[in-house]
Amino acid sequence: MIRLSNVVKIYNEKTAPVFALSGVSLSVERAELLALMGSSGSGKTTLLNILSAIDLPTSGTVEIDGANISTMSEKELTAFRREKIGIVFQFFNLMPTLSVLENVMLPSLLLKKSEKQSASRAKELIERVGLSHRLHHQPFQLSGGEMQRTAIARALMNNPAIIIADEPTGNLDSKNADQVLELIRTLAEEERKTFIIATHSKEVSEIADRTVVLKDGKVVEESVIAEK
Ligand code: ADP
Ligand code: MG
């Protein structure tokens, strides 16, 4: 599903270079739930940005679902991202003036799908994440856990093969975090989605199939922690 080979990322290469990733090689299989751990500054977000085709590596190759992303144009990358990858953020990144339903529909409308088709799929997904009773609420009327579940439904909207989440429980209390993790675990199993989650939380590594630890932009530990 995903193959990274010797990926290097240097920020500000010409002025004051920062080596964010120093030769990361990593494979992730379909339907795998991978926890990416490591202290702050170890390169987790940089790696996720590359995995989600938001950013390109300085060198090395990135193959996602059979496509080599380093050879794509900006336009191709944008299209690729919208179709193949769902992204979940620590601070939810919902549109504040839109309802739950409208937020979830958005990625589908960006692919120029009809309102009707988008609304019907969005409603299914909102039910899937347990928020049918919140359809017309706006983000400020939701709890943190509800906002994150809305964001997960939005990430699933275009039926991507891969979901990338950066500290998805980092802003939730433990009860809401548990609910979100349970949902992620269920989706990985039942929908056969590949999840890559950057996290500080031990709870995330407990639901993961595998944990990879980054330190100073290198993989320093890789462990199989659960059999499916
Ligand atoms: P993490 O998510 O594990 O905290 P990051 O990937 O955000 O780590 O950062 C890895 C390293 O790259 C850090 O030293 C950070 O300061 C640096 N870095 C991250 N983004 C940028 C950027 N846009 N420009 C320059 N340096 C950056
Ligand atoms: Mg980070």
PDB file of C-alpha atoms and ligand atoms in Angstrom:
ATOM      1  CA  MET A   1       0.000   0.000   0.000  1.00  0.00           C
ATOM      2  CA  ILE A   2       2.732   2.502   1.039  1.00  0.00           C
ATOM      3  CA  ARG A   3       6.488   2.200   0.502  1.00  0.00           C
ATOM      4  CA  LEU A   4       8.925   4.844   1.645  1.00  0.00           C
ATOM      5  CA  SER A   5      12.515   4.364   0.706  1.00  0.00           C
ATOM      6  CA  ASN A   6      15.313   6.406   2.223  1.00  0.00           C
ATOM      7  CA  VAL A   7      13.179   9.510   2.605  1.00  0.00           C
ATOM      8  CA  VAL A   8      15.061  12.658   3.565  1.00  0.00           C
ATOM      9  CA  LYS A   9      13.394  15.966   4.346  1.00  0.00           C
ATOM     10  CA  ILE A  10      15.468  19.077   4.853  1.00  0.00           C
ATOM     11  CA  TYR A  11      13.654  22.338   5.593  1.00  0.00           C
ATOM     12  CA  ASN A  12      15.312  25.634   4.597  1.00  0.00           C
ATOM     13  CA  GLU A  13      17.986  23.733   2.715  1.00  0.00           C
ATOM     14  CA  LYS A  14      19.725  26.866   1.402  1.00  0.00           C
ATOM     15  CA  THR A  15      19.570  29.162   4.425  1.00  0.00           C
ATOM     16  CA  ALA A  16      19.498  27.336   7.766  1.00  0.00           C
ATOM     17  CA  PRO A  17      18.968  23.646   7.033  1.00  0.00           C
ATOM     18  CA  VAL A  18      16.866  21.570   9.430  1.00  0.00           C
ATOM     19  CA  PHE A  19      17.136  17.809   8.941  1.00  0.00           C
ATOM     20  CA  ALA A  20      13.590  16.745   9.793  1.00  0.00           C
ATOM     21  CA  LEU A  21      13.845  13.241   8.281  1.00  0.00           C
ATOM     22  CA  SER A  22      17.203  11.544   7.782  1.00  0.00           C
ATOM     23  CA  GLY A  23      16.584   8.456   5.681  1.00  0.00           C
ATOM     24  CA  VAL A  24      13.266   6.879   6.621  1.00  0.00           C
ATOM     25  CA  SER A  25      12.304   3.580   5.005  1.00  0.00           C
ATOM     26  CA  LEU A  26       8.916   2.195   5.876  1.00  0.00           C
ATOM     27  CA  SER A  27       6.208  -0.036   4.439  1.00  0.00           C
ATOM     28  CA  VAL A  28       2.579  -0.003   5.446  1.00  0.00           C
ATOM     29  CA  GLU A  29       0.137  -2.667   4.303  1.00  0.00           C
ATOM     30  CA  ARG A  30      -3.518  -2.353   3.395  1.00  0.00           C
ATOM     31  CA  ALA A  31      -5.847  -2.208   6.411  1.00  0.00           C
ATOM     32  CA  GLU A  32      -2.927  -1.854   8.772  1.00  0.00           C
ATOM     33  CA  LEU A  33      -3.276   0.453  11.774  1.00  0.00           C
ATOM     34  CA  LEU A  34       0.119   1.991  12.389  1.00  0.00           C
ATOM     35  CA  ALA A  35       1.011   4.166  15.379  1.00  0.00           C
ATOM     36  CA  LEU A  36       3.822   6.604  14.743  1.00  0.00           C
ATOM     37  CA  MET A  37       5.414   7.652  18.004  1.00  0.00           C
ATOM     38  CA  GLY A  38       8.307   9.807  19.119  1.00  0.00           C
ATOM     39  CA  SER A  39       8.897  12.942  21.133  1.00  0.00           C
ATOM     40  CA  SER A  40       8.061  16.411  19.899  1.00  0.00           C
ATOM     41  CA  GLY A  41      10.343  17.427  17.037  1.00  0.00           C
ATOM     42  CA  SER A  42      11.177  13.847  16.063  1.00  0.00           C
ATOM     43  CA  GLY A  43       9.646  14.270  12.592  1.00  0.00           C
ATOM     44  CA  LYS A  44       6.160  12.753  12.930  1.00  0.00           C
ATOM     45  CA  THR A  45       4.229  15.603  11.319  1.00  0.00           C
ATOM     46  CA  THR A  46       6.823  15.948   8.562  1.00  0.00           C
ATOM     47  CA  LEU A  47       6.455  12.256   7.778  1.00  0.00           C
ATOM     48  CA  LEU A  48       2.647  12.455   7.788  1.00  0.00           C
ATOM     49  CA  ASN A  49       2.739  15.455   5.433  1.00  0.00           C
ATOM     50  CA  ILE A  50       4.804  13.407   3.027  1.00  0.00           C
ATOM     51  CA  LEU A  51       2.553  10.358   3.428  1.00  0.00           C
ATOM     52  CA  SER A  52      -0.487  12.486   2.687  1.00  0.00           C
ATOM     53  CA  ALA A  53       1.130  14.069  -0.382  1.00  0.00           C
ATOM     54  CA  ILE A  54       0.903  17.532   1.204  1.00  0.00           C
ATOM     55  CA  ASP A  55       4.669  17.874   1.023  1.00  0.00           C
ATOM     56  CA  LEU A  56       7.387  16.251  -1.077  1.00  0.00           C
ATOM     57  CA  PRO A  57      10.612  14.766   0.290  1.00  0.00           C
ATOM     58  CA  THR A  58      13.986  16.390  -0.416  1.00  0.00           C
ATOM     59  CA  SER A  59      15.162  12.975  -1.621  1.00  0.00           C
ATOM     60  CA  GLY A  60      14.050   9.364  -1.501  1.00  0.00           C
ATOM     61  CA  THR A  61      10.977   7.745  -3.012  1.00  0.00           C
ATOM     62  CA  VAL A  62       7.385   7.637  -1.852  1.00  0.00           C
ATOM     63  CA  GLU A  63       5.052   5.144  -3.413  1.00  0.00           C
ATOM     64  CA  ILE A  64       1.402   5.255  -2.400  1.00  0.00           C
ATOM     65  CA  ASP A  65      -1.073   2.794  -3.830  1.00  0.00           C
ATOM     66  CA  GLY A  66       1.226   2.077  -6.761  1.00  0.00           C
ATOM     67  CA  ALA A  67       1.897   5.731  -7.635  1.00  0.00           C
ATOM     68  CA  ASN A  68       5.255   7.455  -7.219  1.00  0.00           C
ATOM     69  CA  ILE A  69       4.253  10.806  -5.776  1.00  0.00           C
ATOM     70  CA  SER A  70       7.617  12.517  -6.312  1.00  0.00           C
ATOM     71  CA  THR A  71       6.959  12.608 -10.047  1.00  0.00           C
ATOM     72  CA  MET A  72       3.522  14.231  -9.816  1.00  0.00           C
ATOM     73  CA  SER A  73       2.685  17.839 -10.607  1.00  0.00           C
ATOM     74  CA  GLU A  74       0.915  20.039  -8.037  1.00  0.00           C
ATOM     75  CA  LYS A  75      -2.359  19.478  -9.836  1.00  0.00           C
ATOM     76  CA  GLU A  76      -1.933  15.715  -9.884  1.00  0.00           C
ATOM     77  CA  LEU A  77      -0.982  15.734  -6.202  1.00  0.00           C
ATOM     78  CA  THR A  78      -4.130  17.645  -5.264  1.00  0.00           C
ATOM     79  CA  ALA A  79      -6.346  15.248  -7.193  1.00  0.00           C
ATOM     80  CA  PHE A  80      -4.505  12.261  -5.743  1.00  0.00           C
ATOM     81  CA  ARG A  81      -4.930  13.583  -2.195  1.00  0.00           C
ATOM     82  CA  ARG A  82      -8.647  14.241  -2.566  1.00  0.00           C
ATOM     83  CA  GLU A  83      -9.332  10.745  -3.835  1.00  0.00           C
ATOM     84  CA  LYS A  84      -6.934   8.521  -1.964  1.00  0.00           C
ATOM     85  CA  ILE A  85      -6.292  10.117   1.382  1.00  0.00           C
ATOM     86  CA  GLY A  86      -8.411  11.214   4.318  1.00  0.00           C
ATOM     87  CA  ILE A  87      -6.833  13.493   6.893  1.00  0.00           C
ATOM     88  CA  VAL A  88      -7.748  13.975  10.557  1.00  0.00           C
ATOM     89  CA  PHE A  89      -6.167  16.806  12.569  1.00  0.00           C
ATOM     90  CA  GLN A  90      -5.533  17.397  16.262  1.00  0.00           C
ATOM     91  CA  PHE A  91      -7.673  20.547  16.250  1.00  0.00           C
ATOM     92  CA  PHE A  92     -10.378  19.020  14.023  1.00  0.00           C
ATOM     93  CA  ASN A  93     -10.208  21.794  11.357  1.00  0.00           C
ATOM     94  CA  LEU A  94     -13.966  21.847  10.818  1.00  0.00           C
ATOM     95  CA  MET A  95     -15.517  24.806   9.000  1.00  0.00           C
ATOM     96  CA  PRO A  96     -17.068  26.794  11.864  1.00  0.00           C
ATOM     97  CA  THR A  97     -20.035  28.189   9.943  1.00  0.00           C
ATOM     98  CA  LEU A  98     -21.071  24.874   8.396  1.00  0.00           C
ATOM     99  CA  SER A  99     -23.197  22.161  10.007  1.00  0.00           C
ATOM    100  CA  VAL A 100     -21.981  18.633  10.712  1.00  0.00           C
ATOM    101  CA  LEU A 101     -23.715  17.460   7.534  1.00  0.00           C
ATOM    102  CA  GLU A 102     -22.190  20.239   5.406  1.00  0.00           C
ATOM    103  CA  ASN A 103     -18.710  19.663   6.822  1.00  0.00           C
ATOM    104  CA  VAL A 104     -18.870  15.965   6.012  1.00  0.00           C
ATOM    105  CA  MET A 105     -20.211  16.620   2.490  1.00  0.00           C
ATOM    106  CA  LEU A 106     -17.426  19.050   1.602  1.00  0.00           C
ATOM    107  CA  PRO A 107     -14.761  16.647   0.224  1.00  0.00           C
ATOM    108  CA  SER A 108     -17.357  15.095  -2.057  1.00  0.00           C
ATOM    109  CA  LEU A 109     -18.502  18.484  -3.372  1.00  0.00           C
ATOM    110  CA  LEU A 110     -14.836  19.284  -4.091  1.00  0.00           C
ATOM    111  CA  LEU A 111     -14.818  16.236  -6.380  1.00  0.00           C
ATOM    112  CA  LYS A 112     -17.847  17.801  -8.112  1.00  0.00           C
ATOM    113  CA  LYS A 113     -20.261  15.109  -6.923  1.00  0.00           C
ATOM    114  CA  SER A 114     -23.907  16.188  -6.770  1.00  0.00           C
ATOM    115  CA  GLU A 115     -25.426  17.678  -3.600  1.00  0.00           C
ATOM    116  CA  LYS A 116     -27.925  14.863  -3.412  1.00  0.00           C
ATOM    117  CA  GLN A 117     -25.390  12.059  -3.743  1.00  0.00           C
ATOM    118  CA  SER A 118     -23.033  13.815  -1.310  1.00  0.00           C
ATOM    119  CA  ALA A 119     -25.736  14.397   1.297  1.00  0.00           C
ATOM    120  CA  SER A 120     -26.884  10.813   1.176  1.00  0.00           C
ATOM    121  CA  ARG A 121     -23.381   9.385   1.670  1.00  0.00           C
ATOM    122  CA  ALA A 122     -22.596  11.993   4.348  1.00  0.00           C
ATOM    123  CA  LYS A 123     -25.693  10.956   6.314  1.00  0.00           C
ATOM    124  CA  GLU A 124     -24.624   7.313   6.200  1.00  0.00           C
ATOM    125  CA  LEU A 125     -21.171   8.192   7.503  1.00  0.00           C
ATOM    126  CA  ILE A 126     -22.553  10.454  10.209  1.00  0.00           C
ATOM    127  CA  GLU A 127     -24.658   7.554  11.373  1.00  0.00           C
ATOM    128  CA  ARG A 128     -21.565   5.318  11.228  1.00  0.00           C
ATOM    129  CA  VAL A 129     -19.742   7.624  13.664  1.00  0.00           C
ATOM    130  CA  GLY A 130     -22.803   7.884  15.924  1.00  0.00           C
ATOM    131  CA  LEU A 131     -23.818  11.480  15.259  1.00  0.00           C
ATOM    132  CA  SER A 132     -27.156  11.271  13.467  1.00  0.00           C
ATOM    133  CA  HIS A 133     -28.688  13.364  16.249  1.00  0.00           C
ATOM    134  CA  ARG A 134     -26.184  16.172  15.506  1.00  0.00           C
ATOM    135  CA  LEU A 135     -26.720  16.540  11.746  1.00  0.00           C
ATOM    136  CA  HIS A 136     -27.568  20.233  11.790  1.00  0.00           C
ATOM    137  CA  HIS A 137     -25.414  21.314  14.691  1.00  0.00           C
ATOM    138  CA  GLN A 138     -22.469  23.606  14.102  1.00  0.00           C
ATOM    139  CA  PRO A 139     -19.013  22.740  15.466  1.00  0.00           C
ATOM    140  CA  PHE A 140     -19.285  25.147  18.446  1.00  0.00           C
ATOM    141  CA  GLN A 141     -22.323  23.181  19.637  1.00  0.00           C
ATOM    142  CA  LEU A 142     -20.392  19.899  19.778  1.00  0.00           C
ATOM    143  CA  SER A 143     -18.070  18.293  22.309  1.00  0.00           C
ATOM    144  CA  GLY A 144     -14.453  17.696  21.325  1.00  0.00           C
ATOM    145  CA  GLY A 145     -15.141  14.011  20.761  1.00  0.00           C
ATOM    146  CA  GLU A 146     -18.126  14.831  18.546  1.00  0.00           C
ATOM    147  CA  MET A 147     -16.024  17.281  16.537  1.00  0.00           C
ATOM    148  CA  GLN A 148     -13.367  14.641  16.006  1.00  0.00           C
ATOM    149  CA  ARG A 149     -15.946  12.032  15.002  1.00  0.00           C
ATOM    150  CA  THR A 150     -17.335  14.560  12.484  1.00  0.00           C
ATOM    151  CA  ALA A 151     -13.795  15.032  11.153  1.00  0.00           C
ATOM    152  CA  ILE A 152     -13.399  11.258  10.827  1.00  0.00           C
ATOM    153  CA  ALA A 153     -16.654  11.024   8.867  1.00  0.00           C
ATOM    154  CA  ARG A 154     -15.390  13.831   6.625  1.00  0.00           C
ATOM    155  CA  ALA A 155     -12.085  11.984   6.120  1.00  0.00           C
ATOM    156  CA  LEU A 156     -14.048   8.906   4.967  1.00  0.00           C
ATOM    157  CA  MET A 157     -16.283  10.845   2.570  1.00  0.00           C
ATOM    158  CA  ASN A 158     -14.434  10.075  -0.661  1.00  0.00           C
ATOM    159  CA  ASN A 159     -13.791   6.508   0.444  1.00  0.00           C
ATOM    160  CA  PRO A 160     -10.002   6.905   0.621  1.00  0.00           C
ATOM    161  CA  ALA A 161      -7.758   3.877   1.040  1.00  0.00           C
ATOM    162  CA  ILE A 162      -5.609   5.693   3.571  1.00  0.00           C
ATOM    163  CA  ILE A 163      -6.442   7.809   6.591  1.00  0.00           C
ATOM    164  CA  ILE A 164      -3.716   9.908   8.129  1.00  0.00           C
ATOM    165  CA  ALA A 165      -4.262  11.352  11.601  1.00  0.00           C
ATOM    166  CA  ASP A 166      -1.937  13.743  13.447  1.00  0.00           C
ATOM    167  CA  GLU A 167      -2.479  13.495  17.224  1.00  0.00           C
ATOM    168  CA  PRO A 168      -6.235  12.839  16.761  1.00  0.00           C
ATOM    169  CA  THR A 169      -6.797  12.418  20.501  1.00  0.00           C
ATOM    170  CA  GLY A 170      -4.312  15.092  21.550  1.00  0.00           C
ATOM    171  CA  ASN A 171      -7.041  17.572  22.350  1.00  0.00           C
ATOM    172  CA  LEU A 172      -9.590  15.199  23.913  1.00  0.00           C
ATOM    173  CA  ASP A 173     -10.250  14.062  27.475  1.00  0.00           C
ATOM    174  CA  SER A 174      -9.731  10.359  28.120  1.00  0.00           C
ATOM    175  CA  LYS A 175     -13.379   9.365  27.718  1.00  0.00           C
ATOM    176  CA  ASN A 176     -13.741  11.073  24.332  1.00  0.00           C
ATOM    177  CA  ALA A 177     -10.312   9.823  23.307  1.00  0.00           C
ATOM    178  CA  ASP A 178     -11.370   6.241  24.039  1.00  0.00           C
ATOM    179  CA  GLN A 179     -14.517   6.624  21.930  1.00  0.00           C
ATOM    180  CA  VAL A 180     -12.532   8.033  19.020  1.00  0.00           C
ATOM    181  CA  LEU A 181      -9.958   5.231  19.257  1.00  0.00           C
ATOM    182  CA  GLU A 182     -12.641   2.594  19.361  1.00  0.00           C
ATOM    183  CA  LEU A 183     -14.159   4.098  16.236  1.00  0.00           C
ATOM    184  CA  ILE A 184     -10.785   4.120  14.463  1.00  0.00           C
ATOM    185  CA  ARG A 185     -10.129   0.491  15.415  1.00  0.00           C
ATOM    186  CA  THR A 186     -13.573  -0.535  14.108  1.00  0.00           C
ATOM    187  CA  LEU A 187     -13.107   1.355  10.846  1.00  0.00           C
ATOM    188  CA  ALA A 188      -9.682  -0.178  10.264  1.00  0.00           C
ATOM    189  CA  GLU A 189     -11.169  -3.643  10.670  1.00  0.00           C
ATOM    190  CA  GLU A 190     -14.573  -3.331   9.055  1.00  0.00           C
ATOM    191  CA  GLU A 191     -13.808  -0.887   6.246  1.00  0.00           C
ATOM    192  CA  ARG A 192     -10.275  -2.236   5.663  1.00  0.00           C
ATOM    193  CA  LYS A 193      -8.799   1.248   5.783  1.00  0.00           C
ATOM    194  CA  THR A 194      -5.114   1.869   6.346  1.00  0.00           C
ATOM    195  CA  PHE A 195      -4.656   4.207   9.315  1.00  0.00           C
ATOM    196  CA  ILE A 196      -1.428   5.992  10.148  1.00  0.00           C
ATOM    197  CA  ILE A 197      -1.642   7.850  13.417  1.00  0.00           C
ATOM    198  CA  ALA A 198       1.018  10.096  14.904  1.00  0.00           C
ATOM    199  CA  THR A 199       0.611  10.164  18.633  1.00  0.00           C
ATOM    200  CA  HIS A 200       2.113  10.669  22.058  1.00  0.00           C
ATOM    201  CA  SER A 201      -0.551   8.495  23.601  1.00  0.00           C
ATOM    202  CA  LYS A 202       0.102   4.972  24.778  1.00  0.00           C
ATOM    203  CA  GLU A 203      -3.601   4.214  24.292  1.00  0.00           C
ATOM    204  CA  VAL A 204      -3.200   4.652  20.535  1.00  0.00           C
ATOM    205  CA  SER A 205      -0.282   2.237  20.392  1.00  0.00           C
ATOM    206  CA  GLU A 206      -2.433  -0.254  22.292  1.00  0.00           C
ATOM    207  CA  ILE A 207      -5.055  -0.386  19.518  1.00  0.00           C
ATOM    208  CA  ALA A 208      -2.423  -0.343  16.728  1.00  0.00           C
ATOM    209  CA  ASP A 209      -1.200  -3.363  14.795  1.00  0.00           C
ATOM    210  CA  ARG A 210       2.304  -1.970  14.807  1.00  0.00           C
ATOM    211  CA  THR A 211       4.237   0.890  16.350  1.00  0.00           C
ATOM    212  CA  VAL A 212       7.084   2.757  14.740  1.00  0.00           C
ATOM    213  CA  VAL A 213       9.163   5.117  16.864  1.00  0.00           C
ATOM    214  CA  LEU A 214      10.936   8.114  15.359  1.00  0.00           C
ATOM    215  CA  LYS A 215      13.849   9.901  16.933  1.00  0.00           C
ATOM    216  CA  ASP A 216      15.717  12.803  15.303  1.00  0.00           C
ATOM    217  CA  GLY A 217      14.123  11.959  11.970  1.00  0.00           C
ATOM    218  CA  LYS A 218      15.068   8.280  12.013  1.00  0.00           C
ATOM    219  CA  VAL A 219      13.130   5.110  12.729  1.00  0.00           C
ATOM    220  CA  VAL A 220      14.692   3.798  15.934  1.00  0.00           C
ATOM    221  CA  GLU A 221      12.211   1.138  16.897  1.00  0.00           C
ATOM    222  CA  GLU A 222       9.664  -0.947  15.081  1.00  0.00           C
ATOM    223  CA  SER A 223       7.515  -3.457  16.857  1.00  0.00           C
ATOM    224  CA  VAL A 224       4.688  -5.791  16.124  1.00  0.00           C
ATOM    225  CA  ILE A 225       2.317  -5.356  19.021  1.00  0.00           C
ATOM    226  CA  ALA A 226      -0.870  -7.055  17.910  1.00  0.00           C
ATOM    227  CA  GLU A 227      -1.939  -9.913  15.704  1.00  0.00           C
ATOM    228  CA  LYS A 228      -5.183  -9.465  13.812  1.00  0.00           C
TER     229      LYS A 228
HETATM  230  P1  ADP B   1       6.888  16.258  15.411  1.00  0.00           P
HETATM  231  O1  ADP B   1       5.601  16.262  14.669  1.00  0.00           O
HETATM  232  O2  ADP B   1       7.381  14.886  15.753  1.00  0.00           O
HETATM  233  O3  ADP B   1       6.835  17.126  16.628  1.00  0.00           O
HETATM  234  P2  ADP B   1       7.920  17.787  13.168  1.00  0.00           P
HETATM  235  O4  ADP B   1       7.845  16.933  11.968  1.00  0.00           O
HETATM  236  O5  ADP B   1       6.887  18.828  13.337  1.00  0.00           O
HETATM  237  O6  ADP B   1       8.026  16.870  14.471  1.00  0.00           O
HETATM  238  O7  ADP B   1       9.353  18.510  13.171  1.00  0.00           O
HETATM  239  C1  ADP B   1      10.568  17.847  12.915  1.00  0.00           C
HETATM  240  C2  ADP B   1      11.687  18.876  12.854  1.00  0.00           C
HETATM  241  O8  ADP B   1      11.542  19.712  11.722  1.00  0.00           O
HETATM  242  C3  ADP B   1      11.735  19.822  14.050  1.00  0.00           C
HETATM  243  O9  ADP B   1      13.070  20.111  14.333  1.00  0.00           O
HETATM  244  C4  ADP B   1      10.998  21.044  13.547  1.00  0.00           C
HETATM  245  O10 ADP B   1      11.417  22.188  14.227  1.00  0.00           O
HETATM  246  C5  ADP B   1      11.400  21.064  12.101  1.00  0.00           C
HETATM  247  N1  ADP B   1      10.367  21.672  11.227  1.00  0.00           N
HETATM  248  C6  ADP B   1       9.090  21.230  11.083  1.00  0.00           C
HETATM  249  N2  ADP B   1       8.427  21.969  10.168  1.00  0.00           N
HETATM  250  C7  ADP B   1       9.314  22.907   9.728  1.00  0.00           C
HETATM  251  C8  ADP B   1       9.237  23.963   8.772  1.00  0.00           C
HETATM  252  N3  ADP B   1       8.117  24.194   8.078  1.00  0.00           N
HETATM  253  N4  ADP B   1      10.347  24.715   8.584  1.00  0.00           N
HETATM  254  C9  ADP B   1      11.491  24.472   9.262  1.00  0.00           C
HETATM  255  N5  ADP B   1      11.626  23.499  10.179  1.00  0.00           N
HETATM  256  C10 ADP B   1      10.551  22.714  10.404  1.00  0.00           C
HETATM  257 MG    MG B   2       3.737  17.008  15.141  1.00  0.00          MG
END
